[in-house]
Amino acid sequence: MTAKEFFEFAKKNNASMVDLKFTDLLGTWQHCTFPIDTWDDSTFEEGVGFDGSSIRGWQGIHMSDMLAVPDADTVAVDPFFEKPTVSVVANIVDPVTKEDYSRDPRHVARKGIAYMKSTGIADTCYVGPEPEFFIFDEVRYEQKQNTGFYQIDSVEGAWNTNRIEEPNLGYKPSYKGGYFPVSPSDTYQNLRSEMVFEMQKVGIVVEAHHHEVGTGGQGEIDMQFADLLKMADQFMWFKYIIKNVAWKHGKTVTFMPKPIFEDNGSGMHSHMSLWKAGKPLFAGNGYAGLSEIAIHAIGGVLKHAAAILAFGAPTTNSYRRLVPGFEAPVNLVMSARNRSAAVRIPMYSNNPKAKRFEFRCPDPSANGYLAWTAMLMACIDGIKNKIDPGKALDRDIYEMTAGELADVPHVPGSLSESLEALHNDHKFLTEGGVFTDDLIENWIDYKKEFELDPLSLRPHPFEFQLYYDS
């Protein structure tokens, strides 16, 4: 879309304001709103200035001036503003060098796509995520010198079967019992449908929505696959829309991977395939109908999985989900149908266009621009170096002996382990200058300084139960 077409779109929708959005390093949207008559064609070349010193993970006050250059192709009408407002996603540019900012996650994804094309391996990377989330009625939490607690509640929570609701009508999905009953047990059918309708307004194609396994309002909405950059943009809209629709109805949504103890967490199984000249590259005559390229791509993902998870499962809470049981994909192997494998090959269709792999370890706390680009870079490394993914795991892990399981490699057990893996294994990410050493070092430092270290200093509520009377 040209700048002229952008302004025509705004006029057609009676928009007098434009909301400029961009993503911080951790994957949260930031925005600033402008009267549309303050913009002209040159805005799409020169951008608008802003103070980047307070943006998480970016450089400090000594290099605070930044430019946000809108990408006209991303224009949509924001569905939540009272007055008609068009929204556009920006790329971040250094005002002095006029170069794209290396810590802008969207820039990393754009570089990853360009690098993929430069290798000649493929010209398109399709991504299809399955983000899960919880819809709660209330959340309360606090962390002070003398207090540390959280409390969540949901009208669907299995813990509320005895609550006085005048009347309590039951129909609370049990722990691990939410996949996937009809109403009245599923009380969020209409709310999820409204979320889908709002997504469709901004151009997102949705394949399905349903209640998920967990009690307490766990849900899933699946977007149709799209190229990597478009999907990363859509994932930002996805979170924004779900949270705002829930808020409109007096509900709250979290994409935390593991907010409920002893029940299923929220993952974001990420499907990926490579195409070239309009043809799928992953269909073939090998294992599970895969091509040699696909097998090697999976080999790259499995080899670098621990480092990828520094971006794909990027919170301390992520590793409350990545534990054995609860269908957690902790085994670093591939499988045609075994959902405990880190990489699964869906077998629903024999159509070559549907052939893909599913990396099941990421969760929706991830920054899609970084996590999916890291997956793509691992695929390329696997293809270039013909990495063997190893023997497929097609057995029921619960029937395997301890000795047999000991030979199966596992995902990291903590964020600290994933960050260490990223520190030791990131050359595949810096090929072609896609990820920079600066971004990787900054990511590791940020996670340690603002997440790992503060958490390690605070007493845990469970420690009082364990040790108070010791």
PDB file of C-alpha atoms in Angstrom, residues 301-447:
ATOM      1  CA  VAL A 301      15.304 -27.098  15.430  1.00  0.00           C
ATOM      2  CA  LEU A 302      16.031 -30.042  17.723  1.00  0.00           C
ATOM      3  CA  LYS A 303      19.760 -29.298  17.807  1.00  0.00           C
ATOM      4  CA  HIS A 304      19.201 -25.653  18.738  1.00  0.00           C
ATOM      5  CA  ALA A 305      15.967 -26.105  20.720  1.00  0.00           C
ATOM      6  CA  ALA A 306      17.427 -25.045  24.054  1.00  0.00           C
ATOM      7  CA  ALA A 307      18.695 -21.760  22.590  1.00  0.00           C
ATOM      8  CA  ILE A 308      15.443 -21.171  20.684  1.00  0.00           C
ATOM      9  CA  LEU A 309      13.511 -21.521  23.933  1.00  0.00           C
ATOM     10  CA  ALA A 310      15.318 -18.518  25.393  1.00  0.00           C
ATOM     11  CA  PHE A 311      12.995 -16.642  23.013  1.00  0.00           C
ATOM     12  CA  GLY A 312      10.166 -19.178  22.613  1.00  0.00           C
ATOM     13  CA  ALA A 313       9.640 -19.950  26.318  1.00  0.00           C
ATOM     14  CA  PRO A 314      11.099 -16.720  27.680  1.00  0.00           C
ATOM     15  CA  THR A 315       9.776 -16.482  31.241  1.00  0.00           C
ATOM     16  CA  THR A 316      10.495 -18.235  34.505  1.00  0.00           C
ATOM     17  CA  ASN A 317       6.832 -19.255  34.482  1.00  0.00           C
ATOM     18  CA  SER A 318       7.346 -21.015  31.138  1.00  0.00           C
ATOM     19  CA  TYR A 319       9.222 -23.802  32.904  1.00  0.00           C
ATOM     20  CA  ARG A 320       6.314 -24.511  35.259  1.00  0.00           C
ATOM     21  CA  ARG A 321       4.623 -25.751  32.064  1.00  0.00           C
ATOM     22  CA  LEU A 322       7.586 -27.570  30.492  1.00  0.00           C
ATOM     23  CA  VAL A 323       7.636 -30.464  32.936  1.00  0.00           C
ATOM     24  CA  PRO A 324       6.821 -34.155  32.350  1.00  0.00           C
ATOM     25  CA  GLY A 325       3.115 -34.895  32.371  1.00  0.00           C
ATOM     26  CA  PHE A 326       0.184 -32.696  31.406  1.00  0.00           C
ATOM     27  CA  GLU A 327       0.996 -33.557  27.755  1.00  0.00           C
ATOM     28  CA  ALA A 328       4.065 -31.321  28.073  1.00  0.00           C
ATOM     29  CA  PRO A 329       6.387 -31.519  25.037  1.00  0.00           C
ATOM     30  CA  VAL A 330       9.614 -32.005  26.966  1.00  0.00           C
ATOM     31  CA  ASN A 331      11.260 -34.673  24.803  1.00  0.00           C
ATOM     32  CA  LEU A 332      13.652 -33.278  22.175  1.00  0.00           C
ATOM     33  CA  VAL A 333      12.692 -35.743  19.470  1.00  0.00           C
ATOM     34  CA  MET A 334      10.322 -35.786  16.514  1.00  0.00           C
ATOM     35  CA  SER A 335       7.210 -37.893  16.135  1.00  0.00           C
ATOM     36  CA  ALA A 336       4.355 -38.263  13.675  1.00  0.00           C
ATOM     37  CA  ARG A 337       1.678 -38.320  16.368  1.00  0.00           C
ATOM     38  CA  ASN A 338       3.200 -38.347  19.848  1.00  0.00           C
ATOM     39  CA  ARG A 339       2.298 -35.078  21.560  1.00  0.00           C
ATOM     40  CA  SER A 340       4.987 -35.458  24.209  1.00  0.00           C
ATOM     41  CA  ALA A 341       7.587 -34.946  21.479  1.00  0.00           C
ATOM     42  CA  ALA A 342       8.982 -31.450  21.014  1.00  0.00           C
ATOM     43  CA  VAL A 343       8.433 -31.686  17.256  1.00  0.00           C
ATOM     44  CA  ARG A 344       5.293 -33.324  15.914  1.00  0.00           C
ATOM     45  CA  ILE A 345       4.395 -33.889  12.270  1.00  0.00           C
ATOM     46  CA  PRO A 346       0.621 -33.469  11.857  1.00  0.00           C
ATOM     47  CA  MET A 347      -0.933 -36.353   9.904  1.00  0.00           C
ATOM     48  CA  TYR A 348      -4.423 -34.970   9.267  1.00  0.00           C
ATOM     49  CA  SER A 349      -3.947 -34.530   5.510  1.00  0.00           C
ATOM     50  CA  ASN A 350      -1.980 -36.048   2.633  1.00  0.00           C
ATOM     51  CA  ASN A 351      -2.059 -32.780   0.691  1.00  0.00           C
ATOM     52  CA  PRO A 352       1.566 -31.689   0.085  1.00  0.00           C
ATOM     53  CA  LYS A 353       0.560 -28.110   0.839  1.00  0.00           C
ATOM     54  CA  ALA A 354      -0.412 -29.161   4.366  1.00  0.00           C
ATOM     55  CA  LYS A 355       2.912 -30.829   5.161  1.00  0.00           C
ATOM     56  CA  ARG A 356       4.659 -29.030   8.022  1.00  0.00           C
ATOM     57  CA  PHE A 357       6.171 -29.620  11.440  1.00  0.00           C
ATOM     58  CA  GLU A 358       4.871 -28.370  14.771  1.00  0.00           C
ATOM     59  CA  PHE A 359       7.319 -27.166  17.430  1.00  0.00           C
ATOM     60  CA  ARG A 360       5.300 -27.645  20.612  1.00  0.00           C
ATOM     61  CA  CYS A 361       7.584 -26.086  23.213  1.00  0.00           C
ATOM     62  CA  PRO A 362       6.943 -22.327  22.748  1.00  0.00           C
ATOM     63  CA  ASP A 363       4.287 -20.522  24.760  1.00  0.00           C
ATOM     64  CA  PRO A 364       2.296 -17.303  24.208  1.00  0.00           C
ATOM     65  CA  SER A 365       4.490 -15.181  26.480  1.00  0.00           C
ATOM     66  CA  ALA A 366       6.958 -15.204  23.571  1.00  0.00           C
ATOM     67  CA  ASN A 367       7.723 -12.356  21.217  1.00  0.00           C
ATOM     68  CA  GLY A 368       6.654 -13.860  17.892  1.00  0.00           C
ATOM     69  CA  TYR A 369       9.065 -11.774  15.843  1.00  0.00           C
ATOM     70  CA  LEU A 370      12.021 -13.241  17.746  1.00  0.00           C
ATOM     71  CA  ALA A 371      10.786 -16.764  18.537  1.00  0.00           C
ATOM     72  CA  TRP A 372       9.668 -17.653  15.005  1.00  0.00           C
ATOM     73  CA  THR A 373      12.708 -16.049  13.415  1.00  0.00           C
ATOM     74  CA  ALA A 374      14.905 -18.139  15.743  1.00  0.00           C
ATOM     75  CA  MET A 375      13.010 -21.243  14.568  1.00  0.00           C
ATOM     76  CA  LEU A 376      13.515 -20.228  10.940  1.00  0.00           C
ATOM     77  CA  MET A 377      17.252 -19.712  11.474  1.00  0.00           C
ATOM     78  CA  ALA A 378      17.497 -23.169  13.070  1.00  0.00           C
ATOM     79  CA  CYS A 379      15.678 -24.660  10.069  1.00  0.00           C
ATOM     80  CA  ILE A 380      18.108 -23.002   7.663  1.00  0.00           C
ATOM     81  CA  ASP A 381      21.089 -24.203   9.692  1.00  0.00           C
ATOM     82  CA  GLY A 382      19.691 -27.727   9.697  1.00  0.00           C
ATOM     83  CA  ILE A 383      19.148 -27.693   5.940  1.00  0.00           C
ATOM     84  CA  LYS A 384      22.546 -26.194   5.123  1.00  0.00           C
ATOM     85  CA  ASN A 385      24.392 -28.649   7.357  1.00  0.00           C
ATOM     86  CA  LYS A 386      22.113 -31.668   6.773  1.00  0.00           C
ATOM     87  CA  ILE A 387      21.513 -32.131  10.497  1.00  0.00           C
ATOM     88  CA  ASP A 388      20.050 -35.515  11.456  1.00  0.00           C
ATOM     89  CA  PRO A 389      17.110 -35.183  13.872  1.00  0.00           C
ATOM     90  CA  GLY A 390      17.667 -38.684  15.229  1.00  0.00           C
ATOM     91  CA  LYS A 391      15.237 -41.523  15.592  1.00  0.00           C
ATOM     92  CA  ALA A 392      11.558 -40.662  15.880  1.00  0.00           C
ATOM     93  CA  LEU A 393       9.770 -41.358  19.157  1.00  0.00           C
ATOM     94  CA  ASP A 394       6.524 -43.104  18.308  1.00  0.00           C
ATOM     95  CA  ARG A 395       6.024 -44.948  21.591  1.00  0.00           C
ATOM     96  CA  ASP A 396       3.880 -44.064  24.573  1.00  0.00           C
ATOM     97  CA  ILE A 397       6.390 -42.515  26.983  1.00  0.00           C
ATOM     98  CA  TYR A 398       4.346 -43.766  29.947  1.00  0.00           C
ATOM     99  CA  GLU A 399       5.096 -47.340  28.850  1.00  0.00           C
ATOM    100  CA  MET A 400       8.852 -46.728  28.583  1.00  0.00           C
ATOM    101  CA  THR A 401      11.286 -47.724  31.307  1.00  0.00           C
ATOM    102  CA  ALA A 402      13.379 -45.217  33.237  1.00  0.00           C
ATOM    103  CA  GLY A 403      16.433 -46.474  31.384  1.00  0.00           C
ATOM    104  CA  GLU A 404      14.802 -45.913  28.011  1.00  0.00           C
ATOM    105  CA  LEU A 405      13.665 -42.432  28.965  1.00  0.00           C
ATOM    106  CA  ALA A 406      17.149 -41.569  30.193  1.00  0.00           C
ATOM    107  CA  ASP A 407      18.365 -41.768  26.603  1.00  0.00           C
ATOM    108  CA  VAL A 408      15.781 -39.227  25.402  1.00  0.00           C
ATOM    109  CA  PRO A 409      17.089 -35.624  25.494  1.00  0.00           C
ATOM    110  CA  HIS A 410      14.895 -33.090  27.254  1.00  0.00           C
ATOM    111  CA  VAL A 411      14.202 -29.375  27.051  1.00  0.00           C
ATOM    112  CA  PRO A 412      15.896 -27.099  29.592  1.00  0.00           C
ATOM    113  CA  GLY A 413      14.424 -27.189  33.063  1.00  0.00           C
ATOM    114  CA  SER A 414      14.574 -23.455  33.699  1.00  0.00           C
ATOM    115  CA  LEU A 415      14.894 -20.080  32.030  1.00  0.00           C
ATOM    116  CA  SER A 416      18.430 -19.881  33.380  1.00  0.00           C
ATOM    117  CA  GLU A 417      19.369 -23.051  31.482  1.00  0.00           C
ATOM    118  CA  SER A 418      17.809 -21.729  28.268  1.00  0.00           C
ATOM    119  CA  LEU A 419      19.691 -18.440  28.555  1.00  0.00           C
ATOM    120  CA  GLU A 420      22.924 -20.362  29.135  1.00  0.00           C
ATOM    121  CA  ALA A 421      22.182 -22.404  26.025  1.00  0.00           C
ATOM    122  CA  LEU A 422      21.608 -19.204  24.049  1.00  0.00           C
ATOM    123  CA  HIS A 423      24.906 -17.817  25.319  1.00  0.00           C
ATOM    124  CA  ASN A 424      26.761 -20.946  24.180  1.00  0.00           C
ATOM    125  CA  ASP A 425      24.837 -21.614  20.975  1.00  0.00           C
ATOM    126  CA  HIS A 426      23.863 -18.544  18.949  1.00  0.00           C
ATOM    127  CA  LYS A 427      26.093 -18.579  15.879  1.00  0.00           C
ATOM    128  CA  PHE A 428      23.204 -19.981  13.840  1.00  0.00           C
ATOM    129  CA  LEU A 429      21.164 -16.900  14.830  1.00  0.00           C
ATOM    130  CA  THR A 430      23.790 -14.352  13.800  1.00  0.00           C
ATOM    131  CA  GLU A 431      24.253 -15.770  10.295  1.00  0.00           C
ATOM    132  CA  GLY A 432      23.540 -13.026   7.784  1.00  0.00           C
ATOM    133  CA  GLY A 433      23.390 -10.492  10.605  1.00  0.00           C
ATOM    134  CA  VAL A 434      19.813 -11.537  11.437  1.00  0.00           C
ATOM    135  CA  PHE A 435      20.271 -11.507  15.204  1.00  0.00           C
ATOM    136  CA  THR A 436      23.124  -9.329  16.460  1.00  0.00           C
ATOM    137  CA  ASP A 437      25.453 -10.143  19.333  1.00  0.00           C
ATOM    138  CA  ASP A 438      24.224  -6.923  20.941  1.00  0.00           C
ATOM    139  CA  LEU A 439      20.593  -8.053  20.906  1.00  0.00           C
ATOM    140  CA  ILE A 440      21.410 -11.514  22.229  1.00  0.00           C
ATOM    141  CA  GLU A 441      23.645 -10.190  25.013  1.00  0.00           C
ATOM    142  CA  ASN A 442      21.082  -7.559  25.906  1.00  0.00           C
ATOM    143  CA  TRP A 443      18.298 -10.168  26.003  1.00  0.00           C
ATOM    144  CA  ILE A 444      20.296 -12.385  28.358  1.00  0.00           C
ATOM    145  CA  ASP A 445      21.315  -9.455  30.573  1.00  0.00           C
ATOM    146  CA  TYR A 446      17.756  -8.121  30.762  1.00  0.00           C
ATOM    147  CA  LYS A 447      16.302 -11.489  31.704  1.00  0.00           C
TER     148      LYS A 447
END
